[in-house]
mmCIF file of C-alpha atoms in Angstrom:
data_model
loop_
_atom_site.group_PDB
_atom_site.id
_atom_site.type_symbol
_atom_site.label_atom_id
_atom_site.label_comp_id
_atom_site.label_asym_id
_atom_site.label_seq_id
_atom_site.Cartn_x
_atom_site.Cartn_y
_atom_site.Cartn_z
ATOM 1 C CA MET A 1 0.705 6.954 36.911
ATOM 2 C CA ARG A 2 -2.750 5.433 37.708
ATOM 3 C CA GLU A 3 -4.408 8.228 36.027
ATOM 4 C CA ILE A 4 -2.402 8.003 32.834
ATOM 5 C CA LEU A 5 -3.126 4.165 32.528
ATOM 6 C CA THR A 6 -6.817 5.050 33.076
ATOM 7 C CA LEU A 7 -6.729 7.621 30.407
ATOM 8 C CA LEU A 8 -4.917 5.345 27.957
ATOM 9 C CA LYS A 9 -7.683 2.712 28.287
ATOM 10 C CA SER A 10 -10.058 5.396 26.761
ATOM 11 C CA GLY A 11 -7.694 6.234 23.948
ATOM 12 C CA ASN A 12 -8.855 5.867 20.460
ATOM 13 C CA LYS A 13 -8.699 2.089 19.555
ATOM 14 C CA PRO A 14 -8.600 2.147 15.845
ATOM 15 C CA SER A 15 -5.578 4.426 16.042
ATOM 16 C CA LEU A 16 -3.689 1.987 18.192
ATOM 17 C CA LEU A 17 -4.566 -0.872 16.250
ATOM 18 C CA ALA A 18 -3.479 0.902 13.100
ATOM 19 C CA ALA A 19 -0.068 2.043 14.829
ATOM 20 C CA ILE A 20 0.636 -1.731 15.614
ATOM 21 C CA VAL A 21 -0.299 -3.133 12.138
ATOM 22 C CA ASN A 22 1.665 -0.338 10.387
ATOM 23 C CA ALA A 23 4.786 -0.673 12.613
ATOM 24 C CA PHE A 24 4.816 -4.423 11.623
ATOM 25 C CA LEU A 25 4.317 -3.628 7.976
ATOM 26 C CA GLY A 26 6.930 -1.044 8.033
ATOM 27 C CA ILE A 27 9.422 -3.514 9.352
ATOM 28 C CA ILE A 28 8.805 -6.408 6.946
ATOM 29 C CA LYS A 29 8.571 -3.819 3.988
ATOM 30 C CA GLY A 30 11.855 -2.471 5.254
ATOM 31 C CA ILE A 31 13.437 -6.111 5.247
ATOM 32 C CA ALA A 32 11.801 -6.635 1.564
ATOM 33 C CA PHE A 33 13.441 -3.375 0.416
ATOM 34 C CA PHE A 34 16.753 -4.332 1.737
ATOM 35 C CA PHE A 35 16.705 -7.587 -0.353
ATOM 36 C CA THR A 36 15.120 -6.295 -3.412
ATOM 37 C CA GLY A 37 16.121 -2.481 -3.794
ATOM 38 C CA ASN A 38 12.514 -1.996 -5.130
ATOM 39 C CA VAL A 39 11.788 1.753 -4.919
ATOM 40 C CA ALA A 40 8.025 1.230 -4.815
ATOM 41 C CA MET A 41 8.668 -0.974 -1.758
ATOM 42 C CA PHE A 42 10.739 1.887 -0.327
ATOM 43 C CA ALA A 43 7.814 4.129 -0.749
ATOM 44 C CA GLU A 44 5.556 1.780 1.094
ATOM 45 C CA MET A 45 8.005 1.209 3.826
ATOM 46 C CA MET A 46 8.236 5.070 4.525
ATOM 47 C CA HIS A 47 4.399 5.217 4.346
ATOM 48 C CA SER A 48 3.984 2.414 6.805
ATOM 49 C CA LEU A 49 6.410 3.826 9.301
ATOM 50 C CA GLY A 50 5.128 7.333 9.038
ATOM 51 C CA ASP A 51 1.633 6.003 9.653
ATOM 52 C CA ALA A 52 2.674 3.851 12.565
ATOM 53 C CA ALA A 53 4.460 6.980 14.293
ATOM 54 C CA ASN A 54 1.707 9.443 13.800
ATOM 55 C CA GLN A 55 -1.108 6.919 14.740
ATOM 56 C CA PHE A 56 0.577 5.999 18.055
ATOM 57 C CA PHE A 57 0.909 9.756 18.877
ATOM 58 C CA VAL A 58 -2.697 10.267 18.040
ATOM 59 C CA PHE A 59 -3.680 7.386 20.263
ATOM 60 C CA ILE A 60 -1.699 8.937 23.145
ATOM 61 C CA GLY A 61 -3.190 12.494 22.370
ATOM 62 C CA SER A 62 -7.003 11.046 22.085
ATOM 63 C CA ALA A 63 -6.496 9.387 25.687
ATOM 64 C CA LEU A 64 -4.896 12.713 27.203
ATOM 65 C CA ALA A 65 -7.681 14.746 25.608
ATOM 66 C CA LYS A 66 -9.994 13.064 27.908
ATOM 67 C CA LYS A 67 -8.326 14.237 31.130
ATOM 68 C CA SER A 68 -10.726 16.359 33.394
ATOM 69 C CA PRO A 69 -10.464 20.183 33.532
ATOM 70 C CA THR A 70 -8.131 21.592 36.250
ATOM 71 C CA ALA A 71 -7.908 24.911 38.015
ATOM 72 C CA GLN A 72 -5.072 25.925 35.570
ATOM 73 C CA PHE A 73 -6.886 24.420 32.379
ATOM 74 C CA PRO A 74 -10.524 25.178 33.258
ATOM 75 C CA ASN A 75 -11.690 24.441 29.676
ATOM 76 C CA GLY A 76 -10.150 21.029 29.665
ATOM 77 C CA PHE A 77 -7.871 19.246 27.257
ATOM 78 C CA GLY A 78 -10.024 18.326 24.414
ATOM 79 C CA ARG A 79 -8.280 20.462 21.831
ATOM 80 C CA LEU A 80 -4.971 18.560 22.651
ATOM 81 C CA ILE A 81 -6.104 15.704 20.064
ATOM 82 C CA ASN A 82 -6.132 18.610 17.377
ATOM 83 C CA LEU A 83 -2.679 19.661 18.395
ATOM 84 C CA VAL A 84 -1.482 16.059 18.166
ATOM 85 C CA CYS A 85 -2.995 15.536 14.831
ATOM 86 C CA LEU A 86 -1.230 18.744 13.687
ATOM 87 C CA GLY A 87 2.145 17.318 14.915
ATOM 88 C CA ALA A 88 1.328 13.888 13.422
ATOM 89 C CA VAL A 89 0.932 15.154 9.873
ATOM 90 C CA LEU A 90 4.367 16.987 9.986
ATOM 91 C CA ILE A 91 5.919 13.495 10.258
ATOM 92 C CA VAL A 92 3.916 12.131 7.151
ATOM 93 C CA GLY A 93 4.779 15.387 5.445
ATOM 94 C CA ILE A 94 8.438 14.857 5.835
ATOM 95 C CA LEU A 95 8.307 11.173 4.816
ATOM 96 C CA SER A 96 6.023 12.091 1.846
ATOM 97 C CA TYR A 97 8.784 14.408 0.457
ATOM 98 C CA GLU A 98 11.310 11.709 0.920
ATOM 99 C CA THR A 99 9.068 9.194 -0.803
ATOM 100 C CA VAL A 100 8.391 11.611 -3.941
ATOM 101 C CA LYS A 101 11.982 12.461 -4.136
ATOM 102 C CA GLU A 102 13.185 8.887 -4.172
ATOM 103 C CA GLY A 103 10.573 8.149 -6.723
ATOM 104 C CA TRP A 104 11.791 10.913 -8.936
ATOM 105 C CA HIS A 105 15.326 9.802 -8.840
ATOM 106 C CA HIS A 106 14.286 6.319 -9.779
ATOM 107 C CA PHE A 107 12.046 7.624 -12.472
ATOM 108 C CA LEU A 108 15.135 9.530 -14.042
ATOM 109 C CA SER A 109 17.543 6.753 -13.466
ATOM 110 C CA PRO A 110 15.381 3.394 -13.406
ATOM 111 C CA ALA A 111 16.999 -0.026 -12.471
ATOM 112 C CA THR A 112 17.449 -2.310 -15.384
ATOM 113 C CA GLU A 113 15.829 -5.402 -13.489
ATOM 114 C CA SER A 114 13.556 -5.952 -10.788
ATOM 115 C CA ASN A 115 14.993 -8.117 -7.946
ATOM 116 C CA GLY A 116 13.001 -10.296 -5.756
ATOM 117 C CA MET A 117 9.700 -9.725 -7.226
ATOM 118 C CA PHE A 118 7.955 -12.542 -5.393
ATOM 119 C CA ILE A 119 9.168 -11.226 -1.970
ATOM 120 C CA ALA A 120 8.019 -7.907 -2.619
ATOM 121 C CA LEU A 121 4.666 -9.135 -4.021
ATOM 122 C CA GLY A 122 4.255 -11.322 -1.066
ATOM 123 C CA VAL A 123 4.763 -8.515 1.453
ATOM 124 C CA LEU A 124 2.446 -6.154 -0.485
ATOM 125 C CA ALA A 125 -0.128 -8.749 -0.471
ATOM 126 C CA ILE A 126 0.026 -9.253 3.256
ATOM 127 C CA GLY A 127 0.166 -5.439 3.828
ATOM 128 C CA GLY A 128 -3.001 -4.819 1.553
ATOM 129 C CA VAL A 129 -4.889 -7.514 3.505
ATOM 130 C CA MET A 130 -3.904 -6.074 6.892
ATOM 131 C CA GLU A 131 -4.442 -2.477 5.880
ATOM 132 C CA LEU A 132 -7.889 -3.409 4.544
ATOM 133 C CA ILE A 133 -8.705 -4.903 7.787
ATOM 134 C CA VAL A 134 -7.816 -1.838 9.796
ATOM 135 C CA LEU A 135 -9.660 0.285 7.296
ATOM 136 C CA HIS A 136 -12.771 -1.770 7.865
ATOM 137 C CA LYS A 137 -12.353 -1.366 11.596
ATOM 138 C CA ALA A 138 -12.001 2.374 11.321
ATOM 139 C CA ALA A 139 -15.154 2.565 9.165
ATOM 140 C CA LYS A 140 -17.057 0.707 11.616
ATOM 141 C CA GLU A 141 -15.865 3.183 14.147
ATOM 142 C CA VAL A 142 -16.736 6.069 12.252
ATOM 143 C CA LEU A 143 -20.527 4.631 11.851
ATOM 144 C CA HIS A 144 -20.543 3.961 15.657
ATOM 145 C CA GLU A 145 -19.333 7.441 16.594
ATOM 146 C CA VAL A 146 -22.115 9.268 14.481
ATOM 147 C CA GLY A 147 -24.851 6.673 15.558
ATOM 148 C CA ALA A 148 -25.308 5.051 12.166
ATOM 149 C CA GLU A 149 -26.141 1.296 11.700
ATOM 150 C CA ASP A 150 -23.207 -1.077 11.032
ATOM 151 C CA GLY A 151 -22.692 -1.581 7.461
ATOM 152 C CA GLY A 152 -21.070 -5.046 7.733
ATOM 153 C CA PHE A 153 -19.003 -5.591 4.577
ATOM 154 C CA ALA A 154 -20.252 -2.265 3.279
ATOM 155 C CA SER A 155 -19.071 -0.325 6.208
ATOM 156 C CA ILE A 156 -16.129 1.237 4.300
ATOM 157 C CA PRO A 157 -18.387 2.888 1.372
ATOM 158 C CA LYS A 158 -21.084 3.672 3.891
ATOM 159 C CA SER A 159 -18.746 5.538 6.269
ATOM 160 C CA VAL A 160 -17.659 7.945 3.647
ATOM 161 C CA LYS A 161 -21.053 9.782 3.916
ATOM 162 C CA TYR A 162 -20.370 10.232 7.798
ATOM 163 C CA LEU A 163 -16.718 10.903 7.652
ATOM 164 C CA LYS A 164 -16.996 14.662 8.232
ATOM 165 C CA ARG A 165 -18.683 14.017 11.564
ATOM 166 C CA ALA A 166 -16.292 11.485 12.850
ATOM 167 C CA LYS A 167 -13.914 12.129 15.549
ATOM 168 C CA PRO A 168 -10.348 13.657 14.435
ATOM 169 C CA ALA A 169 -8.375 10.558 15.597
ATOM 170 C CA THR A 170 -10.883 8.152 13.765
ATOM 171 C CA LYS A 171 -10.815 10.354 10.574
ATOM 172 C CA LEU A 172 -7.198 10.341 10.394
ATOM 173 C CA VAL A 173 -6.863 6.653 10.775
ATOM 174 C CA TRP A 174 -9.547 6.154 8.017
ATOM 175 C CA MET A 175 -7.940 8.525 5.519
ATOM 176 C CA GLU A 176 -4.353 7.140 6.148
ATOM 177 C CA ASP A 177 -5.376 3.554 5.711
ATOM 178 C CA LEU A 178 -7.503 4.272 2.732
ATOM 179 C CA VAL A 179 -4.286 5.736 1.103
ATOM 180 C CA ALA A 180 -2.161 2.915 2.493
ATOM 181 C CA THR A 181 -4.515 0.246 0.920
ATOM 182 C CA SER A 182 -4.509 2.044 -2.319
ATOM 183 C CA GLY A 183 -0.719 2.276 -2.017
ATOM 184 C CA ASN A 184 -0.221 -1.267 -1.663
ATOM 185 C CA VAL A 185 -2.489 -2.144 -4.732
ATOM 186 C CA LEU A 186 -0.555 0.540 -6.890
ATOM 187 C CA ALA A 187 2.957 -0.722 -5.792
ATOM 188 C CA PHE A 188 1.753 -4.312 -6.378
ATOM 189 C CA SER A 189 0.545 -3.493 -9.781
ATOM 190 C CA ALA A 190 3.624 -1.416 -10.662
ATOM 191 C CA ILE A 191 6.089 -4.153 -9.725
ATOM 192 C CA LEU A 192 4.133 -6.719 -11.606
ATOM 193 C CA ILE A 193 3.830 -4.494 -14.864
ATOM 194 C CA ALA A 194 7.487 -3.572 -14.615
ATOM 195 C CA TYR A 195 8.560 -7.184 -14.345
ATOM 196 C CA PHE A 196 6.666 -8.258 -17.507
ATOM 197 C CA THR A 197 7.021 -5.211 -19.711
ATOM 198 C CA GLY A 198 10.461 -3.961 -18.525
ATOM 199 C CA PHE A 199 9.104 -0.428 -17.789
ATOM 200 C CA TYR A 200 10.886 0.104 -14.665
ATOM 201 C CA ARG A 201 10.272 3.714 -14.513
ATOM 202 C CA LEU A 202 6.817 2.919 -13.581
ATOM 203 C CA GLU A 203 8.038 1.975 -10.041
ATOM 204 C CA GLY A 204 9.326 5.425 -9.526
ATOM 205 C CA LEU A 205 6.146 6.917 -10.802
ATOM 206 C CA VAL A 206 3.985 4.906 -8.556
ATOM 207 C CA SER A 207 6.363 5.885 -5.590
ATOM 208 C CA MET A 208 5.750 9.689 -6.471
ATOM 209 C CA ILE A 209 1.878 8.897 -6.796
ATOM 210 C CA ILE A 210 2.015 7.375 -3.101
ATOM 211 C CA GLY A 211 4.031 10.288 -1.927
ATOM 212 C CA PHE A 212 1.587 12.813 -3.331
ATOM 213 C CA MET A 213 -1.370 10.704 -1.868
ATOM 214 C CA MET A 214 0.242 11.186 1.510
ATOM 215 C CA PHE A 215 0.652 14.822 0.916
ATOM 216 C CA TYR A 216 -3.230 15.008 0.305
ATOM 217 C CA VAL A 217 -3.778 13.314 3.664
ATOM 218 C CA VAL A 218 -1.435 15.878 5.196
ATOM 219 C CA GLY A 219 -3.378 18.845 3.703
ATOM 220 C CA ARG A 220 -6.859 17.491 4.662
ATOM 221 C CA VAL A 221 -5.883 16.565 8.295
ATOM 222 C CA PHE A 222 -3.863 19.884 8.681
ATOM 223 C CA LEU A 223 -6.829 21.935 7.722
ATOM 224 C CA ASP A 224 -9.464 20.021 9.734
ATOM 225 C CA ASN A 225 -7.222 20.187 13.031
ATOM 226 C CA ALA A 226 -6.294 23.728 12.478
ATOM 227 C CA ARG A 227 -10.008 24.701 12.680
ATOM 228 C CA GLY A 228 -10.264 22.356 15.585
ATOM 229 C CA VAL A 229 -7.431 24.356 17.544
ATOM 230 C CA ILE A 230 -8.906 27.778 16.585
ATOM 231 C CA GLY A 231 -12.258 26.573 17.798
ATOM 232 C CA GLU A 232 -14.910 25.508 15.172
ATOM 233 C CA THR A 233 -18.687 25.825 15.329
ATOM 234 C CA ASP A 234 -20.499 22.555 14.913
ATOM 235 C CA GLN A 235 -23.337 23.971 12.606
ATOM 236 C CA GLU A 236 -25.507 20.741 12.609
ATOM 237 C CA MET A 237 -25.469 20.315 16.384
ATOM 238 C CA LEU A 238 -26.094 24.137 16.893
ATOM 239 C CA ASN A 239 -29.253 23.970 14.680
ATOM 240 C CA HIS A 240 -30.351 20.869 16.699
ATOM 241 C CA ILE A 241 -29.880 22.452 20.128
ATOM 242 C CA ALA A 242 -31.412 25.601 18.858
ATOM 243 C CA HIS A 243 -34.747 23.640 18.149
ATOM 244 C CA LEU A 244 -34.627 21.864 21.592
ATOM 245 C CA VAL A 245 -34.187 25.323 23.395
ATOM 246 C CA MET A 246 -36.946 26.989 21.420
ATOM 247 C CA ALA A 247 -39.207 24.138 22.120
ATOM 248 C CA GLU A 248 -39.152 24.989 25.848
ATOM 249 C CA PRO A 249 -42.222 27.212 26.495
ATOM 250 C CA ASN A 250 -40.494 29.358 28.806
ATOM 251 C CA VAL A 251 -37.945 30.313 26.350
ATOM 252 C CA LYS A 252 -39.013 33.460 24.338
ATOM 253 C CA ASP A 253 -35.854 33.958 22.289
ATOM 254 C CA ILE A 254 -32.295 33.000 21.840
ATOM 255 C CA VAL A 255 -29.778 36.012 22.062
ATOM 256 C CA ARG A 256 -26.519 34.071 21.492
ATOM 257 C CA LEU A 257 -25.953 30.379 21.084
ATOM 258 C CA GLU A 258 -22.382 28.818 20.579
ATOM 259 C CA VAL A 259 -21.673 25.147 19.862
ATOM 260 C CA ILE A 260 -17.665 24.914 19.858
ATOM 261 C CA LYS A 261 -15.898 21.682 19.177
ATOM 262 C CA GLU A 262 -13.349 21.065 21.805
ATOM 263 C CA GLY A 263 -11.462 18.000 20.090
ATOM 264 C CA GLU A 264 -13.919 15.082 20.489
ATOM 265 C CA PHE A 265 -16.294 17.094 22.709
ATOM 266 C CA LEU A 266 -18.582 20.082 22.365
ATOM 267 C CA HIS A 267 -18.901 23.215 24.562
ATOM 268 C CA VAL A 268 -22.330 25.049 24.559
ATOM 269 C CA GLU A 269 -22.942 28.508 25.575
ATOM 270 C CA LEU A 270 -26.567 29.785 25.542
ATOM 271 C CA GLU A 271 -27.848 33.220 26.384
ATOM 272 C CA ALA A 272 -31.869 33.136 26.156
ATOM 273 C CA GLU A 273 -34.717 35.424 26.872
ATOM 274 C CA ALA A 274 -37.545 34.696 29.315
ATOM 275 C CA ASP A 275 -40.671 36.332 30.598
ATOM 276 C CA PRO A 276 -39.554 38.867 33.331
ATOM 277 C CA LYS A 277 -42.337 37.935 35.488
ATOM 278 C CA LEU A 278 -40.776 34.551 36.113
ATOM 279 C CA SER A 279 -39.068 34.029 39.474
ATOM 280 C CA LEU A 280 -35.322 33.397 39.749
ATOM 281 C CA ALA A 281 -36.265 30.076 41.489
ATOM 282 C CA TYR A 282 -38.459 29.141 38.572
ATOM 283 C CA LEU A 283 -35.849 30.122 35.924
ATOM 284 C CA ASP A 284 -33.217 28.196 37.983
ATOM 285 C CA ASP A 285 -35.646 24.967 37.397
ATOM 286 C CA VAL A 286 -35.822 25.847 33.712
ATOM 287 C CA ARG A 287 -31.974 26.322 33.425
ATOM 288 C CA ASP A 288 -31.413 22.765 35.168
ATOM 289 C CA TYR A 289 -34.025 21.131 32.806
ATOM 290 C CA LEU A 290 -32.135 22.714 29.644
ATOM 291 C CA THR A 291 -28.818 21.991 30.944
ATOM 292 C CA HIS A 292 -29.625 18.303 31.467
ATOM 293 C CA LEU A 293 -31.221 18.155 28.104
ATOM 294 C CA ILE A 294 -28.374 19.592 26.288
ATOM 295 C CA LEU A 295 -25.802 17.614 28.150
ATOM 296 C CA SER A 296 -27.857 14.372 26.943
ATOM 297 C CA GLN A 297 -26.852 15.337 23.353
ATOM 298 C CA LYS A 298 -24.040 13.281 21.687
ATOM 299 C CA GLY A 299 -20.781 14.697 22.349
ATOM 300 C CA VAL A 300 -21.821 17.660 24.791
ATOM 301 C CA THR A 301 -19.638 17.699 27.834
ATOM 302 C CA GLU A 302 -20.190 21.437 29.085
ATOM 303 C CA VAL A 303 -22.926 23.705 29.113
ATOM 304 C CA VAL A 304 -23.355 27.324 30.126
ATOM 305 C CA ILE A 305 -26.731 29.028 30.260
ATOM 306 C CA LEU A 306 -27.647 32.610 31.028
ATOM 307 C CA PHE A 307 -31.027 34.202 31.032
ATOM 308 C CA ASP A 308 -32.059 37.782 30.315
ATOM 309 C CA GLU A 309 -35.683 39.480 30.322
ATOM 310 C CA ASP A 310 -37.663 39.257 27.158
ATOM 311 C CA ASP A 311 -37.529 42.368 24.985
ATOM 312 C CA GLY A 312 -40.369 41.457 22.852
ATOM 313 C CA GLN A 313 -38.421 41.193 19.646
ATOM 314 C CA VAL A 314 -37.449 37.805 18.202
ATOM 315 C CA SER A 315 -33.703 37.917 17.157
ATOM 316 C CA TRP A 316 -32.766 34.180 16.664
ATOM 317 C CA GLN A 317 -32.940 33.503 12.840
ATOM 318 C CA HIS A 318 -30.499 30.675 12.430
ATOM 319 C CA ILE A 319 -32.646 27.595 12.609
ATOM 320 C CA ASP A 320 -32.613 25.882 9.241
ATOM 321 C CA GLU A 321 -33.086 22.242 9.879
ATOM 322 C CA LYS A 322 -35.178 20.076 12.148
ATOM 323 C CA PRO A 323 -33.399 18.264 15.016
ATOM 324 C CA THR A 324 -31.773 14.958 14.325
ATOM 325 C CA SER A 325 -32.956 11.878 16.132
#
């Protein structure tokens, strides 16, 4: 029990914050939908509840993924976060379908009036502000994870550039809250326009748009984490580590180098060639140095290094960029 509590303390904080915020918003949006019957509010309620559920599971998964390797699972639990994210998007997928379906029904048979407009608008305004706060927090976490400077109020647009390198849990929270913030704005606009123009089909149309945006998140997150479950190479870090290794005077060539993503972590396997005249004791010191050097790189948690004698031919041709600072 103590180990689980310790792991939970290291879980992804933005996902926990997002889960709490979205659970609260889902409840108040559900109450607003009960009193107003507004289909755009229904879409936002489903969206918030779906986000709350999967972000909570992602928080749990991100914590358990940090569990140390065991004899039964020697490679650790890093990819558990990818599996949890895959399960989480299934929930969003189901709710996306229900949102689109309800929006389509409302588009075909729109209401003749909009009830409780001010209740709906008030709830959506609160939701928009809170979602924006969570999105800003997730954006700052993205910048922190990649080692970029805090962008302050500009953190959200600045984080777009680094999103691909963010941890799976943080990336999911960022994408979901971007869609959630946009959904609040769309729903707010739809209710306001429908009230003043009488074009109540717009509420159904916006509900479908919100549902399709949710489907987009499902697709992106599914593809990203499916690659993570299979085992994806971190090409940028591979090039970086290759430069570090080839800078070691005792390394003549790289036979094989793999940098595999294990959830939030990186697993490195290196087979290098060295001068056959070097003693095993000396090569062991070189291995220790390279192991320490590679482990000091961001995200690397496991390194395996093998040496073979130099065959006089250079076979490593994969370096295409300078090491990052």
